[in-house]
């Protein structure tokens, strides 16, 4: 997705910042980011327009498709839909310069981002409670995607808007403890790769190897995905120890994650 196009070593602290403040990356994108954007064939004009504006914000070369754009012919609604689809509403809304994007589209994206801020803050509070609960139980999860990804990639954890759920990666050795913790917090387990699988005994060991996630929901709260490997199977690169050996750490919502 276009949200991945700015995935570079962009690191920033939240100190002194508030949600929704102008997006100003503190480091350039990876050199291959422009290549990745240019390799998209074909690139719809509204996507090329958004990519061109975001590339300009970080001093990167625009995609070739952006050089041939008829900016005056852009459909504002198509621009808004593309920004929502690629989860760059916050980036465009807070960009220092929106360039020649249709003013109607930019205004709509800014309104949409403002409406997202309260749900984003609510999800941040929920995430903080979950992290506190994990810490109290002596479980160290790896926060995947969501706010952590947004903070690492863009220096702004609000940039990608709300998430459908919170994703954690935990050690397979702590699956049973995490499951009980989630139940104690009022969550219900909805599926484990399509069904609720045993987590104890020989069948539990088998499911630990075969499956890779559990999905939890609770009334009035965002859903939670608990993973113990990124994909099914037991390839060495999917192990929790292999993945966490190269983990990135940052301060998010006042917590070290």
PDB file of N, CA and C in Angstrom, residues 116-151:
ATOM      1  N   UNK A 116     -11.196  11.626  13.200  1.00  0.00           N
ATOM      2  CA  UNK A 116     -10.544  10.392  13.626  1.00  0.00           C
ATOM      3  C   UNK A 116      -9.782  10.548  14.939  1.00  0.00           C
ATOM      4  N   UNK A 117      -9.452  11.780  15.320  1.00  0.00           N
ATOM      5  CA  UNK A 117      -8.546  11.971  16.446  1.00  0.00           C
ATOM      6  C   UNK A 117      -9.098  11.429  17.761  1.00  0.00           C
ATOM      7  N   UNK A 118     -10.398  11.614  18.020  1.00  0.00           N
ATOM      8  CA  UNK A 118     -10.972  11.097  19.266  1.00  0.00           C
ATOM      9  C   UNK A 118     -10.926   9.570  19.302  1.00  0.00           C
ATOM     10  N   UNK A 119     -11.388   8.876  18.235  1.00  0.00           N
ATOM     11  CA  UNK A 119     -11.240   7.410  18.243  1.00  0.00           C
ATOM     12  C   UNK A 119      -9.794   6.952  18.360  1.00  0.00           C
ATOM     13  N   UNK A 120      -8.867   7.694  17.741  1.00  0.00           N
ATOM     14  CA  UNK A 120      -7.455   7.333  17.835  1.00  0.00           C
ATOM     15  C   UNK A 120      -6.988   7.434  19.288  1.00  0.00           C
ATOM     16  N   UNK A 121      -7.376   8.519  19.973  1.00  0.00           N
ATOM     17  CA  UNK A 121      -6.975   8.697  21.362  1.00  0.00           C
ATOM     18  C   UNK A 121      -7.590   7.617  22.249  1.00  0.00           C
ATOM     19  N   UNK A 122      -8.838   7.227  21.935  1.00  0.00           N
ATOM     20  CA  UNK A 122      -9.469   6.162  22.709  1.00  0.00           C
ATOM     21  C   UNK A 122      -8.707   4.849  22.535  1.00  0.00           C
ATOM     22  N   UNK A 123      -8.310   4.552  21.298  1.00  0.00           N
ATOM     23  CA  UNK A 123      -7.536   3.342  21.061  1.00  0.00           C
ATOM     24  C   UNK A 123      -6.184   3.395  21.761  1.00  0.00           C
ATOM     25  N   UNK A 124      -5.600   4.582  21.835  1.00  0.00           N
ATOM     26  CA  UNK A 124      -4.323   4.726  22.541  1.00  0.00           C
ATOM     27  C   UNK A 124      -4.495   4.397  24.021  1.00  0.00           C
ATOM     28  N   UNK A 125      -5.599   4.863  24.617  1.00  0.00           N
ATOM     29  CA  UNK A 125      -5.860   4.570  26.031  1.00  0.00           C
ATOM     30  C   UNK A 125      -6.068   3.074  26.245  1.00  0.00           C
ATOM     31  N   UNK A 126      -6.803   2.435  25.333  1.00  0.00           N
ATOM     32  CA  UNK A 126      -7.032   0.993  25.430  1.00  0.00           C
ATOM     33  C   UNK A 126      -5.708   0.234  25.315  1.00  0.00           C
ATOM     34  N   UNK A 127      -4.876   0.677  24.383  1.00  0.00           N
ATOM     35  CA  UNK A 127      -3.584   0.030  24.192  1.00  0.00           C
ATOM     36  C   UNK A 127      -2.721   0.171  25.439  1.00  0.00           C
ATOM     37  N   UNK A 128      -2.750   1.345  26.062  1.00  0.00           N
ATOM     38  CA  UNK A 128      -1.987   1.552  27.286  1.00  0.00           C
ATOM     39  C   UNK A 128      -2.436   0.619  28.399  1.00  0.00           C
ATOM     40  N   UNK A 129      -3.752   0.414  28.531  1.00  0.00           N
ATOM     41  CA  UNK A 129      -4.258  -0.497  29.566  1.00  0.00           C
ATOM     42  C   UNK A 129      -3.813  -1.930  29.295  1.00  0.00           C
ATOM     43  N   UNK A 130      -3.835  -2.329  28.033  1.00  0.00           N
ATOM     44  CA  UNK A 130      -3.391  -3.680  27.694  1.00  0.00           C
ATOM     45  C   UNK A 130      -1.910  -3.870  27.999  1.00  0.00           C
ATOM     46  N   UNK A 131      -1.096  -2.887  27.634  1.00  0.00           N
ATOM     47  CA  UNK A 131       0.336  -2.986  27.893  1.00  0.00           C
ATOM     48  C   UNK A 131       0.627  -3.030  29.395  1.00  0.00           C
ATOM     49  N   UNK A 132      -0.121  -2.252  30.172  1.00  0.00           N
ATOM     50  CA  UNK A 132       0.038  -2.291  31.631  1.00  0.00           C
ATOM     51  C   UNK A 132      -0.317  -3.671  32.175  1.00  0.00           C
ATOM     52  N   UNK A 133      -1.392  -4.266  31.625  1.00  0.00           N
ATOM     53  CA  UNK A 133      -1.818  -5.586  32.090  1.00  0.00           C
ATOM     54  C   UNK A 133      -0.785  -6.653  31.731  1.00  0.00           C
ATOM     55  N   UNK A 134      -0.232  -6.573  30.534  1.00  0.00           N
ATOM     56  CA  UNK A 134       0.817  -7.509  30.136  1.00  0.00           C
ATOM     57  C   UNK A 134       2.025  -7.372  31.064  1.00  0.00           C
ATOM     58  N   UNK A 135       2.398  -6.134  31.343  1.00  0.00           N
ATOM     59  CA  UNK A 135       3.564  -5.885  32.187  1.00  0.00           C
ATOM     60  C   UNK A 135       3.347  -6.429  33.603  1.00  0.00           C
ATOM     61  N   UNK A 136       2.141  -6.211  34.151  1.00  0.00           N
ATOM     62  CA  UNK A 136       1.837  -6.694  35.496  1.00  0.00           C
ATOM     63  C   UNK A 136       1.864  -8.212  35.565  1.00  0.00           C
ATOM     64  N   UNK A 137       1.545  -8.872  34.444  1.00  0.00           N
ATOM     65  CA  UNK A 137       1.536 -10.334  34.397  1.00  0.00           C
ATOM     66  C   UNK A 137       2.907 -10.905  34.057  1.00  0.00           C
ATOM     67  N   UNK A 138       3.895 -10.039  33.834  1.00  0.00           N
ATOM     68  CA  UNK A 138       5.238 -10.507  33.512  1.00  0.00           C
ATOM     69  C   UNK A 138       5.376 -11.025  32.094  1.00  0.00           C
ATOM     70  N   UNK A 139       4.502 -10.555  31.210  1.00  0.00           N
ATOM     71  CA  UNK A 139       4.526 -10.978  29.806  1.00  0.00           C
ATOM     72  C   UNK A 139       5.018  -9.808  28.965  1.00  0.00           C
ATOM     73  N   UNK A 140       6.013 -10.060  28.128  1.00  0.00           N
ATOM     74  CA  UNK A 140       6.569  -9.001  27.282  1.00  0.00           C
ATOM     75  C   UNK A 140       6.131  -9.217  25.836  1.00  0.00           C
ATOM     76  N   UNK A 141       5.120  -8.479  25.378  1.00  0.00           N
ATOM     77  CA  UNK A 141       4.654  -8.650  24.003  1.00  0.00           C
ATOM     78  C   UNK A 141       5.420  -7.739  23.040  1.00  0.00           C
ATOM     79  N   UNK A 142       5.398  -8.101  21.802  1.00  0.00           N
ATOM     80  CA  UNK A 142       5.929  -7.242  20.741  1.00  0.00           C
ATOM     81  C   UNK A 142       4.732  -6.595  20.060  1.00  0.00           C
ATOM     82  N   UNK A 143       4.686  -5.280  20.083  1.00  0.00           N
ATOM     83  CA  UNK A 143       3.584  -4.555  19.464  1.00  0.00           C
ATOM     84  C   UNK A 143       3.804  -4.522  17.955  1.00  0.00           C
ATOM     85  N   UNK A 144       2.815  -4.984  17.199  1.00  0.00           N
ATOM     86  CA  UNK A 144       2.945  -5.125  15.753  1.00  0.00           C
ATOM     87  C   UNK A 144       1.968  -4.179  15.054  1.00  0.00           C
ATOM     88  N   UNK A 145       2.460  -3.519  14.005  1.00  0.00           N
ATOM     89  CA  UNK A 145       1.620  -2.647  13.171  1.00  0.00           C
ATOM     90  C   UNK A 145       1.016  -1.505  13.996  1.00  0.00           C
ATOM     91  N   UNK A 146      -0.123  -0.998  13.563  1.00  0.00           N
ATOM     92  CA  UNK A 146      -0.850   0.008  14.323  1.00  0.00           C
ATOM     93  C   UNK A 146      -0.049   1.243  14.681  1.00  0.00           C
ATOM     94  N   UNK A 147      -0.222   1.696  15.927  1.00  0.00           N
ATOM     95  CA  UNK A 147       0.408   2.935  16.383  1.00  0.00           C
ATOM     96  C   UNK A 147       1.926   2.851  16.350  1.00  0.00           C
ATOM     97  N   UNK A 148       2.477   1.667  16.678  1.00  0.00           N
ATOM     98  CA  UNK A 148       3.935   1.532  16.694  1.00  0.00           C
ATOM     99  C   UNK A 148       4.512   1.699  15.297  1.00  0.00           C
ATOM    100  N   UNK A 149       3.876   1.062  14.312  1.00  0.00           N
ATOM    101  CA  UNK A 149       4.336   1.195  12.931  1.00  0.00           C
ATOM    102  C   UNK A 149       4.251   2.645  12.476  1.00  0.00           C
ATOM    103  N   UNK A 150       3.131   3.295  12.790  1.00  0.00           N
ATOM    104  CA  UNK A 150       2.942   4.679  12.378  1.00  0.00           C
ATOM    105  C   UNK A 150       4.002   5.588  12.993  1.00  0.00           C
ATOM    106  N   UNK A 151       4.323   5.362  14.269  1.00  0.00           N
ATOM    107  CA  UNK A 151       5.339   6.186  14.936  1.00  0.00           C
ATOM    108  C   UNK A 151       6.718   5.960  14.335  1.00  0.00           C
TER     109      UNK A 151
END
